[in-house]
Structures are given as structure tokens and as C-alpha cells.
Coordinates of C-alpha atoms in Angstrom, one line a residue:
Chain A
X1 CA 137.4 -96.0 100.1
X2 CA 140.4 -93.8 100.1
X3 CA 139.7 -90.1 100.2
X4 CA 140.5 -88.2 97.0
X5 CA 143.2 -85.9 98.4
X6 CA 143.3 -83.8 95.3
X7 CA 139.6 -83.0 95.3
X8 CA 139.7 -82.2 99.0
X9 CA 142.6 -79.9 98.4
X10 CA 140.5 -78.0 95.8
X11 CA 137.6 -77.7 98.4
X12 CA 140.0 -76.4 101.0
X13 CA 141.5 -73.9 98.6
X14 CA 138.1 -72.7 97.6
X15 CA 136.9 -72.2 101.2
X16 CA 140.2 -71.1 102.8
X17 CA 142.1 -69.3 100.0
X18 CA 145.0 -68.1 102.3
X19 CA 145.7 -71.5 103.9
X20 CA 149.0 -73.0 103.1
X21 CA 148.1 -76.5 101.9
X22 CA 149.8 -78.5 99.3
X23 CA 149.6 -82.0 97.8
X24 CA 152.3 -84.6 98.5
X25 CA 152.2 -87.6 96.2
X26 CA 152.7 -91.1 97.6
X27 CA 154.8 -93.1 95.0
X28 CA 154.0 -96.5 96.5
X29 CA 151.2 -98.9 95.4
X30 CA 149.0 -97.7 98.3
X31 CA 148.7 -94.3 96.6
X32 CA 147.5 -92.6 99.8
X33 CA 148.4 -89.1 98.8
X34 CA 148.7 -86.6 101.6
X35 CA 148.1 -82.9 102.3
X36 CA 150.8 -80.9 103.9
X37 CA 149.3 -78.1 106.0
X38 CA 151.2 -75.1 107.3
X39 CA 151.4 -74.9 111.1
X40 CA 149.6 -71.6 111.2
X41 CA 146.6 -73.0 109.3
X42 CA 146.5 -76.4 110.8
X43 CA 143.6 -75.7 113.2
X44 CA 141.6 -73.8 110.6
X45 CA 142.0 -76.6 108.1
X46 CA 141.2 -79.3 110.6
X47 CA 138.1 -77.5 111.8
X48 CA 137.0 -77.1 108.1
X49 CA 137.5 -80.8 107.4
X50 CA 135.6 -81.8 110.5
X51 CA 132.7 -79.4 110.2
X52 CA 132.2 -79.0 106.5
X53 CA 133.6 -82.2 105.0
X54 CA 132.4 -84.6 107.8
X55 CA 135.8 -86.0 108.6
X56 CA 134.8 -86.6 112.2
X57 CA 137.2 -89.3 113.2
X58 CA 140.9 -88.6 113.7
X59 CA 141.9 -92.2 113.8
X60 CA 145.6 -92.0 114.0
X61 CA 148.2 -89.4 114.8
X62 CA 151.8 -90.3 114.6
X63 CA 155.3 -88.7 114.5
X64 CA 158.1 -89.3 112.0
X65 CA 161.7 -88.2 112.3
X66 CA 163.4 -87.0 109.2
X67 CA 167.0 -86.0 109.9
X68 CA 167.6 -86.1 106.1
X69 CA 165.0 -84.0 104.3
X70 CA 165.6 -85.7 100.9
X71 CA 164.2 -88.9 102.3
X72 CA 161.0 -87.2 103.2
X73 CA 160.7 -85.9 99.7
X74 CA 161.1 -89.4 98.3
X75 CA 158.3 -90.8 100.4
X76 CA 155.9 -87.9 100.0
X77 CA 156.8 -86.1 96.7
X78 CA 155.9 -82.4 96.7
X79 CA 154.4 -80.7 93.7
X80 CA 156.9 -78.7 91.7
X81 CA 155.8 -75.2 92.8
X82 CA 155.8 -76.2 96.5
X83 CA 159.5 -76.7 96.6
X84 CA 161.4 -79.5 98.3
X85 CA 161.8 -79.9 102.1
X86 CA 164.4 -77.9 104.0
X87 CA 166.9 -79.3 106.4
X88 CA 165.9 -82.1 108.8
X89 CA 162.6 -81.8 110.6
X90 CA 160.0 -83.7 112.6
X91 CA 156.7 -84.5 111.2
X92 CA 153.2 -85.5 112.4
X93 CA 151.0 -87.5 110.2
X94 CA 147.2 -87.6 110.8
X95 CA 144.8 -90.1 109.3
X96 CA 141.2 -88.8 109.2
X97 CA 138.1 -90.8 108.4
X98 CA 134.5 -89.9 107.9
X99 CA 132.1 -92.2 109.8
X100 CA 129.0 -90.9 108.0
X101 CA 130.4 -90.7 104.4
X102 CA 132.6 -93.8 105.1
X103 CA 135.6 -92.4 103.3
X104 CA 139.2 -92.2 104.4
X105 CA 142.0 -92.2 105.1
X106 CA 142.7 -88.5 104.4
X107 CA 146.3 -88.1 105.3
X108 CA 147.4 -84.7 106.7
X109 CA 151.0 -83.8 107.5
X110 CA 152.5 -81.0 109.5
X111 CA 156.1 -80.3 109.9
X112 CA 158.3 -78.6 112.5
X113 CA 160.8 -75.9 111.5
X114 CA 163.7 -77.9 112.8
X115 CA 164.6 -80.8 115.2
X116 CA 165.8 -78.5 118.0
X117 CA 164.1 -75.8 120.0
X118 CA 161.6 -74.9 117.4
X119 CA 160.0 -78.4 117.2
X120 CA 156.5 -77.1 117.7
X121 CA 153.2 -78.0 116.1
X122 CA 149.7 -76.7 117.2
X123 CA 147.7 -79.2 119.1
X124 CA 144.6 -80.6 117.5
X125 CA 143.0 -81.6 120.9
X126 CA 140.6 -78.7 120.7
X127 CA 139.2 -80.2 117.5
X128 CA 139.8 -83.9 117.8
X129 CA 139.8 -85.2 121.4
X130 CA 141.4 -88.4 120.2
X131 CA 144.6 -86.6 119.7
X132 CA 145.1 -86.1 123.4
X133 CA 147.0 -89.2 124.3
X134 CA 148.5 -89.7 120.8
X135 CA 150.0 -86.2 120.9
X136 CA 151.4 -86.9 124.3
X137 CA 152.9 -90.1 122.9
X138 CA 154.5 -88.1 120.0
X139 CA 155.8 -85.5 122.5
X140 CA 157.2 -88.3 124.6
X141 CA 158.9 -90.3 121.9
X142 CA 159.8 -87.6 119.4
X143 CA 159.9 -84.4 121.3
X144 CA 157.4 -82.4 119.3
X145 CA 155.9 -79.8 121.5
X146 CA 152.2 -79.4 120.8
X147 CA 151.3 -75.8 121.6
X148 CA 147.9 -75.6 123.2
X149 CA 147.8 -79.2 124.4
X150 CA 145.9 -79.2 127.8
X151 CA 148.2 -81.7 129.5
X152 CA 151.5 -82.3 127.7
X153 CA 153.4 -84.7 129.8
X154 CA 155.4 -87.9 129.1
X155 CA 153.0 -90.8 128.7
X156 CA 154.9 -94.0 128.0
X157 CA 158.4 -93.2 129.4
X158 CA 158.8 -92.2 133.0
X159 CA 158.7 -88.5 133.9
X160 CA 162.4 -88.2 134.8
X161 CA 163.5 -89.6 131.4
X162 CA 165.5 -87.3 129.2
X163 CA 165.7 -87.5 125.4
X164 CA 163.2 -88.9 123.0
X165 CA 163.8 -92.5 122.1
X166 CA 162.1 -92.7 118.7
X167 CA 164.4 -90.2 117.1
X168 CA 166.7 -91.7 114.5
X169 CA 169.8 -90.3 116.3
X170 CA 168.8 -91.6 119.7
X171 CA 171.6 -93.6 121.4
X172 CA 170.3 -96.3 123.7
X173 CA 172.1 -96.3 127.1
X174 CA 174.4 -99.3 127.6
X175 CA 173.8 -99.6 131.3
X176 CA 170.3 -101.0 131.1
X177 CA 171.4 -104.4 132.3
X178 CA 173.6 -104.8 135.3
X179 CA 176.6 -107.1 134.6
X180 CA 178.1 -108.7 137.7
X181 CA 181.4 -109.7 136.1
X182 CA 181.9 -107.4 133.2
X183 CA 184.7 -108.3 130.7
X184 CA 185.9 -107.3 127.2
X185 CA 183.5 -104.8 125.5
X186 CA 181.1 -104.8 128.4
X187 CA 183.9 -104.0 130.8
X188 CA 184.9 -101.0 128.7
X189 CA 181.3 -99.8 128.7
X190 CA 180.8 -100.6 132.4
X191 CA 183.8 -98.4 133.3
X192 CA 181.9 -95.4 132.1
X193 CA 179.0 -96.2 134.5
X194 CA 180.3 -97.8 137.6
X195 CA 183.2 -96.7 139.8
X196 CA 186.3 -98.7 139.5
X197 CA 187.1 -101.3 142.1
X198 CA 189.3 -99.9 144.9
Chain B
X1 CA 166.4 -82.6 121.9
X2 CA 164.6 -79.9 123.7
X3 CA 166.7 -78.4 126.4
X4 CA 164.2 -76.1 128.1
X5 CA 162.5 -78.0 130.9
X6 CA 159.8 -75.4 131.3
X7 CA 157.9 -76.9 128.3
X8 CA 157.0 -79.9 130.4
X9 CA 153.6 -79.4 131.9
X10 CA 153.8 -79.9 135.7
X11 CA 152.1 -83.0 137.0
X12 CA 148.4 -82.0 137.4
X13 CA 147.6 -80.5 140.7
X14 CA 144.2 -81.8 141.6
X15 CA 141.9 -79.4 143.4
X16 CA 141.2 -79.8 147.1
X17 CA 143.1 -79.9 150.3
X18 CA 142.8 -82.0 153.5
X19 CA 140.1 -79.6 154.7
X20 CA 137.5 -80.7 152.2
X21 CA 138.2 -84.3 152.8
X22 CA 139.2 -85.4 149.3
X23 CA 140.9 -88.7 149.1
X24 CA 143.6 -89.5 146.5
X25 CA 143.8 -93.2 145.6
X26 CA 146.4 -94.7 143.4
X27 CA 144.4 -97.6 141.8
X28 CA 146.8 -100.1 140.4
X29 CA 149.2 -100.9 138.7
X30 CA 149.3 -104.2 140.6
X31 CA 145.6 -105.0 141.0
X32 CA 143.5 -107.6 139.1
X33 CA 140.8 -105.2 138.2
X34 CA 143.2 -103.1 136.1
X35 CA 143.7 -106.0 133.7
X36 CA 147.4 -105.9 133.9
X37 CA 149.7 -103.0 134.9
X38 CA 147.4 -100.0 134.4
X39 CA 147.2 -97.3 137.0
X40 CA 144.7 -94.7 137.7
X41 CA 145.2 -91.8 140.0
X42 CA 141.8 -91.2 141.3
X43 CA 140.5 -88.3 143.5
X44 CA 137.5 -89.3 145.6
X45 CA 135.0 -87.2 147.4
X46 CA 133.5 -89.9 149.6
X47 CA 132.8 -92.6 147.1
X48 CA 132.4 -90.2 144.2
X49 CA 135.1 -89.8 141.5
X50 CA 136.0 -86.1 141.0
X51 CA 139.2 -86.6 138.9
X52 CA 140.9 -89.6 137.3
X53 CA 144.2 -89.5 135.5
X54 CA 145.5 -92.7 133.9
X55 CA 149.2 -93.6 134.1
X56 CA 150.7 -95.7 131.3
X57 CA 153.9 -97.2 130.4
X58 CA 154.6 -100.0 132.9
X59 CA 154.8 -102.5 130.1
X60 CA 156.4 -100.2 127.6
X61 CA 159.2 -101.7 125.5
X62 CA 159.2 -99.4 122.5
X63 CA 157.9 -102.0 120.1
X64 CA 157.9 -99.4 117.3
X65 CA 161.6 -98.7 117.7
X66 CA 162.5 -102.4 117.7
X67 CA 160.5 -102.9 114.5
X68 CA 162.5 -100.1 112.8
X69 CA 165.7 -102.0 113.4
X70 CA 164.6 -105.4 112.1
X71 CA 163.2 -106.7 108.8
X72 CA 159.5 -106.5 108.0
X73 CA 158.9 -110.2 108.6
X74 CA 160.8 -110.1 111.9
X75 CA 158.1 -107.9 113.4
X76 CA 155.4 -110.5 112.7
X77 CA 156.0 -112.6 115.9
X78 CA 156.3 -109.4 117.8
X79 CA 152.8 -108.3 116.8
X80 CA 151.5 -111.4 118.6
X81 CA 152.6 -109.8 121.9
X82 CA 150.7 -106.6 121.4
X83 CA 147.2 -107.8 122.2
X84 CA 148.1 -111.2 123.4
X85 CA 144.5 -112.3 123.8
X86 CA 144.0 -112.1 120.0
X87 CA 147.4 -112.5 118.3
X88 CA 145.9 -113.6 114.9
X89 CA 144.0 -110.4 114.3
X90 CA 147.3 -108.5 115.1
X91 CA 149.1 -110.7 112.5
X92 CA 146.3 -110.0 110.0
X93 CA 146.4 -106.2 110.5
X94 CA 150.1 -106.1 110.1
X95 CA 150.2 -108.4 107.0
X96 CA 147.3 -106.3 105.6
X97 CA 149.3 -103.1 105.9
X98 CA 152.5 -104.6 104.4
X99 CA 150.5 -106.0 101.5
X100 CA 149.0 -102.6 100.9
X101 CA 152.5 -101.0 101.1
X102 CA 154.0 -103.4 98.6
X103 CA 151.0 -104.3 96.5
X104 CA 150.9 -108.0 97.2
X105 CA 148.0 -110.1 96.1
X106 CA 146.5 -112.7 98.6
X107 CA 145.1 -116.0 97.2
X108 CA 141.5 -116.7 97.8
X109 CA 142.0 -119.7 100.1
X110 CA 144.3 -117.6 102.3
X111 CA 141.7 -114.9 102.5
X112 CA 139.1 -117.4 103.7
X113 CA 141.6 -118.8 106.2
X114 CA 142.2 -115.3 107.5
X115 CA 138.5 -114.6 107.9
X116 CA 138.0 -117.9 109.8
X117 CA 140.9 -117.2 112.1
X118 CA 139.9 -113.6 112.6
X119 CA 136.4 -114.5 113.6
X120 CA 137.6 -117.3 115.9
X121 CA 139.8 -114.7 117.5
X122 CA 136.8 -112.4 117.9
X123 CA 135.0 -115.3 119.7
X124 CA 138.0 -115.8 122.0
X125 CA 138.2 -112.1 122.8
X126 CA 134.5 -111.6 123.5
X127 CA 134.2 -114.8 125.5
X128 CA 137.2 -114.0 127.6
X129 CA 135.7 -110.5 128.0
X130 CA 132.5 -112.0 129.5
X131 CA 134.6 -113.7 132.1
X132 CA 136.7 -110.7 133.0
X133 CA 133.8 -108.2 133.2
X134 CA 131.9 -110.5 135.6
X135 CA 135.1 -110.9 137.6
X136 CA 135.2 -107.1 137.8
X137 CA 131.7 -107.2 139.2
X138 CA 132.6 -109.6 141.9
X139 CA 131.7 -112.9 140.3
X140 CA 135.3 -113.9 140.8
X141 CA 136.3 -117.1 139.3
X142 CA 133.3 -119.2 138.1
X143 CA 132.3 -117.0 135.1
X144 CA 136.0 -116.8 134.0
X145 CA 136.3 -120.6 134.2
X146 CA 133.3 -121.1 132.0
X147 CA 134.6 -118.6 129.5
X148 CA 138.1 -120.0 129.5
X149 CA 136.7 -123.5 129.1
X150 CA 135.3 -122.5 125.7
X151 CA 138.3 -120.4 124.9
X152 CA 140.6 -123.4 125.4
X153 CA 138.7 -125.3 122.7
X154 CA 139.4 -122.6 120.2
X155 CA 143.0 -122.4 121.3
X156 CA 143.3 -126.2 120.7
X157 CA 142.3 -125.5 117.1
X158 CA 145.0 -122.8 116.9
X159 CA 147.5 -125.2 118.3
X160 CA 146.7 -127.8 115.7
X161 CA 147.0 -125.2 112.9
X162 CA 149.9 -122.9 114.0
X163 CA 151.7 -125.0 116.7
X164 CA 151.1 -122.4 119.4
X165 CA 148.1 -121.7 121.5
X166 CA 148.5 -118.0 121.7
X167 CA 151.8 -116.7 120.1
X168 CA 150.7 -117.9 116.6
X169 CA 153.1 -116.0 114.3
X170 CA 150.9 -117.4 111.5
X171 CA 150.2 -114.8 108.8
X172 CA 152.7 -114.1 106.1
X173 CA 152.8 -111.3 103.5
X174 CA 150.6 -112.7 100.8
X175 CA 148.9 -115.4 102.8
X176 CA 149.4 -117.7 105.8
X177 CA 152.3 -119.7 106.9
X178 CA 150.9 -123.2 106.3
X179 CA 147.8 -124.8 105.0
X180 CA 145.0 -126.2 107.1
X181 CA 145.9 -129.7 108.4
X182 CA 143.6 -132.6 107.3
X183 CA 140.4 -132.6 109.3
X184 CA 140.9 -129.1 110.7
X185 CA 137.9 -127.5 108.9
X186 CA 135.6 -130.3 110.1
X187 CA 136.8 -129.8 113.7
X188 CA 136.3 -126.1 113.4
X189 CA 132.8 -126.7 111.9
X190 CA 131.9 -128.8 115.0
X191 CA 133.1 -126.1 117.3
X192 CA 131.0 -123.5 115.5
X193 CA 127.9 -125.8 115.8
X194 CA 128.6 -126.3 119.5
X195 CA 129.3 -122.6 120.3
X196 CA 125.7 -121.4 119.9
X197 CA 124.4 -123.5 122.9
X198 CA 127.3 -122.2 125.0
X199 CA 126.3 -118.7 124.2
X200 CA 122.6 -119.5 125.0
X201 CA 123.7 -120.8 128.4
X202 CA 125.9 -117.9 129.2
X203 CA 123.3 -115.4 128.1
X204 CA 120.7 -117.1 130.2
X205 CA 122.8 -116.6 133.3
X206 CA 123.4 -113.0 132.5
X207 CA 120.7 -111.1 130.6
X208 CA 118.1 -111.0 133.4
X209 CA 120.6 -111.2 136.3
X210 CA 119.7 -108.7 138.9
X211 CA 123.2 -107.8 140.0
X212 CA 124.3 -107.3 136.4
X213 CA 121.4 -105.1 135.7
X214 CA 122.0 -103.0 138.8
X215 CA 125.7 -102.6 138.3
X216 CA 125.7 -102.0 134.5
X217 CA 122.7 -100.1 133.4
X218 CA 123.1 -96.3 133.0
X219 CA 126.8 -96.5 133.8
X220 CA 129.4 -94.9 131.7
X221 CA 127.3 -93.4 128.9
X222 CA 128.6 -90.6 126.6
X223 CA 126.9 -89.1 123.6
X224 CA 127.8 -90.7 120.3
X225 CA 129.4 -87.5 118.9
X226 CA 131.8 -87.3 121.8
X227 CA 132.8 -90.9 121.4
X228 CA 133.6 -90.4 117.7
X229 CA 135.5 -87.3 118.5
X230 CA 137.4 -89.1 121.1
X231 CA 138.5 -91.8 118.6
X232 CA 136.6 -94.6 120.3
X233 CA 136.0 -97.5 117.9
X234 CA 134.8 -101.0 117.9
X235 CA 132.1 -102.5 120.2
X236 CA 132.3 -99.4 122.5
X237 CA 131.2 -97.2 119.7
X238 CA 128.6 -99.5 118.3
X239 CA 127.1 -100.0 121.8
X240 CA 126.2 -96.2 121.6
X241 CA 124.3 -96.8 118.4
X242 CA 126.9 -95.6 115.8
X243 CA 126.8 -97.9 112.8
X244 CA 130.5 -98.1 112.1
X245 CA 132.2 -101.4 111.6
X246 CA 135.2 -101.4 109.4
X247 CA 134.2 -104.9 108.0
X248 CA 131.2 -103.0 106.4
X249 CA 132.3 -99.4 106.2
X250 CA 135.8 -99.9 104.7
X251 CA 135.8 -103.6 103.7
X252 CA 139.1 -105.5 103.7
X253 CA 139.8 -109.0 102.7
X254 CA 136.7 -110.7 101.5
X255 CA 134.1 -109.5 104.0
X256 CA 131.8 -108.3 101.3
X257 CA 131.0 -111.9 100.4
X258 CA 129.4 -112.7 103.7
X259 CA 126.0 -112.1 104.9
X260 CA 126.1 -110.7 108.4
X261 CA 124.7 -107.8 110.4
X262 CA 126.2 -105.2 112.6
X263 CA 124.5 -105.2 116.1
X264 CA 124.0 -101.8 117.6
X265 CA 123.2 -100.7 121.1
X266 CA 120.8 -98.0 122.2
X267 CA 122.3 -96.2 125.3
X268 CA 126.0 -97.0 125.2
X269 CA 126.1 -97.9 128.9
X270 CA 128.1 -100.9 130.2
X271 CA 125.2 -103.2 129.8
X272 CA 124.9 -102.4 126.1
X273 CA 128.6 -103.0 125.7
X274 CA 128.3 -106.4 127.2
X275 CA 125.3 -107.3 125.1
X276 CA 126.7 -106.0 121.9
X277 CA 129.6 -108.5 122.3
X278 CA 127.1 -111.4 122.7
X279 CA 125.4 -110.3 119.5
X280 CA 128.7 -109.9 117.7
X281 CA 129.7 -113.4 118.6
X282 CA 126.5 -114.7 117.1
X283 CA 127.3 -112.8 113.9
X284 CA 130.8 -114.2 113.9
X285 CA 129.4 -117.7 114.1
X286 CA 127.3 -116.9 111.0
X287 CA 130.4 -115.6 109.1
X288 CA 132.4 -118.7 110.2
X289 CA 129.7 -121.0 109.0
X290 CA 129.6 -119.3 105.6
X291 CA 133.4 -119.2 105.3
X292 CA 133.8 -122.9 106.2
X293 CA 131.1 -123.8 103.7
X294 CA 132.7 -121.8 100.9
X295 CA 136.3 -122.5 101.7
X296 CA 138.0 -123.1 98.3
X297 CA 141.0 -125.1 97.3
X298 CA 144.2 -123.4 96.3
X299 CA 147.3 -121.8 97.6
X300 CA 147.6 -120.8 101.2
X301 CA 150.2 -118.2 100.3
X302 CA 151.0 -116.2 97.2
X303 CA 153.9 -118.1 95.6
X304 CA 155.3 -114.9 94.1
X305 CA 155.5 -113.1 97.5
X306 CA 159.1 -112.7 98.4
X307 CA 160.3 -113.5 101.9
X308 CA 164.1 -113.2 101.9
X309 CA 165.4 -109.8 101.1
X310 CA 161.8 -108.4 101.0
X311 CA 162.0 -104.7 100.1
X312 CA 158.7 -102.8 99.6
X313 CA 158.9 -99.9 97.2
X314 CA 159.4 -96.4 98.6
X315 CA 156.1 -95.0 99.9
X316 CA 153.8 -95.3 102.8
X317 CA 150.5 -97.1 103.7
X318 CA 148.0 -97.0 106.5
X319 CA 145.7 -100.1 106.7
X320 CA 143.3 -101.0 109.4
X321 CA 141.0 -103.9 110.3
X322 CA 138.1 -104.3 112.7
X323 CA 139.9 -105.9 115.6
X324 CA 137.9 -107.4 118.4
X325 CA 138.7 -104.3 120.5
X326 CA 138.3 -101.7 117.8
X327 CA 140.2 -100.2 114.9
X328 CA 143.6 -101.9 114.7
X329 CA 145.7 -100.1 112.2
X330 CA 149.3 -100.1 111.0
X331 CA 151.1 -97.1 109.4
X332 CA 154.2 -98.1 107.6
X333 CA 156.8 -95.9 105.8
X334 CA 159.2 -97.6 103.5
X335 CA 162.4 -96.0 102.2
X336 CA 163.2 -99.0 100.0
X337 CA 165.4 -100.9 102.4
X338 CA 164.7 -104.2 104.2
X339 CA 163.8 -102.3 107.4
X340 CA 160.7 -100.1 107.8
X341 CA 161.6 -96.5 108.1
X342 CA 158.6 -95.9 110.3
X343 CA 156.3 -98.5 111.9
X344 CA 153.4 -97.4 113.8
X345 CA 150.7 -99.4 115.6
X346 CA 147.3 -97.7 116.0
X347 CA 146.3 -99.5 119.2
X348 CA 142.5 -99.5 119.8
X349 CA 142.9 -100.3 123.6
X350 CA 145.1 -97.2 124.1
X351 CA 142.9 -94.8 122.2
X352 CA 139.7 -96.1 123.7
X353 CA 141.0 -95.0 127.1
X354 CA 141.0 -91.4 126.0
X355 CA 137.6 -90.8 127.4
X356 CA 137.9 -92.9 130.5
X357 CA 137.9 -89.9 132.8
X358 CA 134.8 -88.4 131.2
X359 CA 132.9 -91.7 131.6
X360 CA 133.8 -92.0 135.3
X361 CA 133.4 -88.5 136.7
X362 CA 130.6 -88.3 139.2
X363 CA 130.2 -92.1 139.6
X364 CA 131.3 -94.4 142.4
X365 CA 134.7 -95.9 142.6
X366 CA 133.2 -99.4 142.1
X367 CA 131.8 -98.1 138.7
X368 CA 135.3 -97.2 137.6
X369 CA 136.3 -100.8 137.7
X370 CA 133.5 -102.0 135.5
X371 CA 133.8 -99.1 133.1
X372 CA 137.4 -99.9 132.6
X373 CA 136.4 -103.6 132.2
X374 CA 133.9 -102.7 129.6
X375 CA 136.5 -100.8 127.5
X376 CA 138.3 -104.1 127.2
X377 CA 142.0 -103.2 127.3
X378 CA 145.1 -105.3 127.0
X379 CA 148.2 -103.7 128.4
X380 CA 150.5 -105.3 125.9
X381 CA 148.8 -103.1 123.4
X382 CA 148.2 -100.0 125.5
X383 CA 151.9 -99.7 126.5
X384 CA 153.5 -101.4 123.5

């Protein structure tokens, strides 16, 4: 049974009046509406959801890259007073379930300030241990820095890798396959990577 | 891109020097007990594990990025390769998520076919698991041969139906690719009838086996609350006594129509995890028997479901099923084009490894191998 995001928003507002939480509507047939939580309040809200509303299972945590903010507003439509999204950003989406009440998913979203050096979101590992590897994966593939994560390292890519391959503007290298006799387009690309024949 | 390299945590410095005789062992990635290309950096004090850091990514091919650049249907064959022991549940989970995203109805016959294939896949997974875990305990070969003998019979059924033993690529949005061939349901019914005696035989070898008891009992337990907090799902969680099976807790498809029970363990040690899978297989046989008896006539795929130029409406959906290894979910975001804007697999094998270190600390190195075996991972899904 899908959690009623609107009712839960009411409970959060009643218990944590200062928390920056707003409802984002999902226009699709799934109608899984989500709650956007401000980064400063993310840990408080997550702890409230876990301890008071019995959302004990953080099933899924994932990153999304939104270089164009309008697209994000089309998928998760903000309420009128909350205002539309700013310039491009990175987002994490969490799917919470309650194993005792058997409801879910409750969708939480947190957004970074930009896609550059301020791409930070507080880590939820202290509240949900299951975020540990998933946040490492988001860090690896999207470059979101989870402040407070106990062991933030690359997990799927190798440690020396630079850049974050799941970003929309990532350009795959063209030297991933060695070509013994390059010609045409491949030759042009190969010139960038291999020294010319003497 | 983040330019400041100081945000990278340094590789963990593990306590101890040569003086206190700690031994660092890189276990894997090329070792049969790691079920593929999984690696653990283990620090040992004598035989006792004092630290364990898993290393991932040897089979990483960025499945999610590839899925963003192709159409929705083009990812279907790729999902077979995630957990390659049970491709049909992967197909089902993905089809389920797309159907939720686009609001597609599934005809009744297709739902029954999915349940039959899903439960057969659970039988395959748990049977193969019995072979692998006994191999991990040193019964190298014979147990796996018995398990694979039975698995092969189910794979023959899959081959008759889908044309492929393993890489089925069988589910479609709104149903299944083709209908059951003539006589398939009868063959499947015969297999279901014959499977119980095989389980009896396998169980007779195992339940009271002294080596199995000595190796598995009281190994790798964690409190249920820790397991839930760590995101552990599937047989691992139920072995610890938590009654949480998505087929009952958040029913999908037509599982509400069947009469079956959720087996629960008591202690959550490796022994419970093995036995819970035996019991689940017996429940799967019950579901299969009911589904085959009730199988209705009708369409195998929704005739209105679009295949060419399929564009789900703008929105997002997260849908999950009870895979043989745990909660298998897909999170999809559509921006109204033919390609998914975001395609995320929630891999149970990967997330079930979160608490591996906690389970292994203070135990012997030999226990690490069977704890890892009892988690039941497939690296195609862990590394994606």
C-alpha cells in the first residue's frame, strides 16, 4: 500500500514545525508523490520517520542528475507556494517502507545546491545503515558528497577514476578499445590518444 | 565534477602493525568461494577476522547508464544478465515497474504465467543455492551435481517456452512474449509433482548432517532490528524471524489468490538461512500447483500495450517484487520520451552485503566463506 505522502507531511509539520518539507506531485499513473526535504532538516525528518512513524526500512536510495531544472519540475511538480526549482542540480531519492505497518513507498527527495563544488547532501548512514553502500554508489556515479558518511570512497568504479559516469553530461572516453589498425573516424580519435608513428 | 581531491576518504587504514602479528588477506576476486568476482580485504588475528572490507566493481558495466540510452523494451534482455541465475524474476520486476509507470493492465492468463515462471525461478535459485553452500562447506561437487540435475529439468521447461535456458527475455510490458506451447502446463505439473521427493531426499542428506550442524549453527547471527536497518531483505531477513515477504506484505500480480505460508526462522544463523530456503521451495510448489490448476484461457499479452514507439507519460514509479534473493525493485523516471530518464535497479544481492562485515567479525576465516554463501549473491547483480 502506497504511503499517503500528504498525510505524512501533515504529521511532520505538526511535530517539526520548522522543518523545510514540501510535497511534490507525481503526474504519472503511479501517483507516488514525494516529499522534498531541505538538506539541513534531512536527518531530523528521517529520524522522526523512523522512530515515530515506523518507517524502519530504507529500501532504495538513488541519485538523479537534473542539468535542466524544468525537467525536474515536470516529473515532481512542486506546490505553488514552494516555488520552482533553481538552476541544474543533483538529487537523491529515497524509498522508505514500514515493515510493521506494511506501508510504502514513502518517497523522499533531497537536492544539492548545484552540480559543482556544492554538491553535498547529509549522509543518512547514522539513521539507516542500508544507505552505506548505496550512498557510496551515488557518490561514485554522480559525485554527490554525503557529509558525515563514515567511509565515502568509490565503490563500483576503480579508485583512480576521475569524473562521474552517470551524469548526463559525461563523455565516455573513446580509447576504451585498442584498435590495431585505426582508420577513418577511429584514426582521428586514435591520434588524440596514441603517439604518431615515427 | 568535484575538483577537490581531499573529499575522497583515504583507503581505510586498518589497525595493527607487523608487531602484533595481524595478517592481511585479499580473499578473491578469483576464487570459487566468492561466487564470481567478489573480493574481501580481510584482516586476521590468527584465524579470527578483525576487519573485513568488501571490494566491488570487477563486473561493473554501468547497466543503468546503458539503459538510459536505449528504449524501455531494449533493456529487457539486459535485465536477464543482472542476476543470471534467475532471469525471469528480473524480467518480471522490470515489466512490473514499467507497467506501474505507464499504467498498463496485464491480462489474467499472463499474470498466472508470471507467477508460474516466478516460482519456478525461485525453485531454481534455492536449489542451486543448496549446491553452492555445500560446496562452500567443502562438499565440493556432488551436492552441486544433484542440485544442478534438478535445475536442468526446470531449464528444459524454460527452453521449451522461451527458447533459451537462461537468458529468457520473456516478459513484455502488459504480459509475456508468447503463450504456453501445447503440453507445457502438463509437463510443468509433472515436474511439480516430482519435485517434492527430490526435496525430501536432499533434506534427508542435510538436516541432521553433523558437519552441516557444526559449521552452520550459531554462525553469522544479527538482531532482527539491525537487519531491517541494514536493508536486508528476502530469506536472510525471514531466517531471523521477521515476517516480511513482499508477496504478502505488498502484494503484486495475483499473489493474493493463492494459499501459502511464509516460513520464518528463529535464530537467523546460517543453518536457519539454509532451512528457510527448503521451506520456501515447498511453499513455491504449493503456489505452482494452485496456479497450474487455476490457469485460465485468454490473452498472454495485453493487445492494447504498445511496443513500437512506446512512451510512458511523464512521471516516476518504484515497483518491487519478492525476488528469490530479496527485494528486487526498479525505479524509473520518464520524461515522456522513448528512453528512460533514469533507470535504477535496487539489487538485493548488493544491499544484502551491507552487513557482511558485522556478521563476520570475531569469527574464523572459514566462517566468512559460508556466511557469504548464505547471503546468496550473484555478481552480475552486485556490480551491475
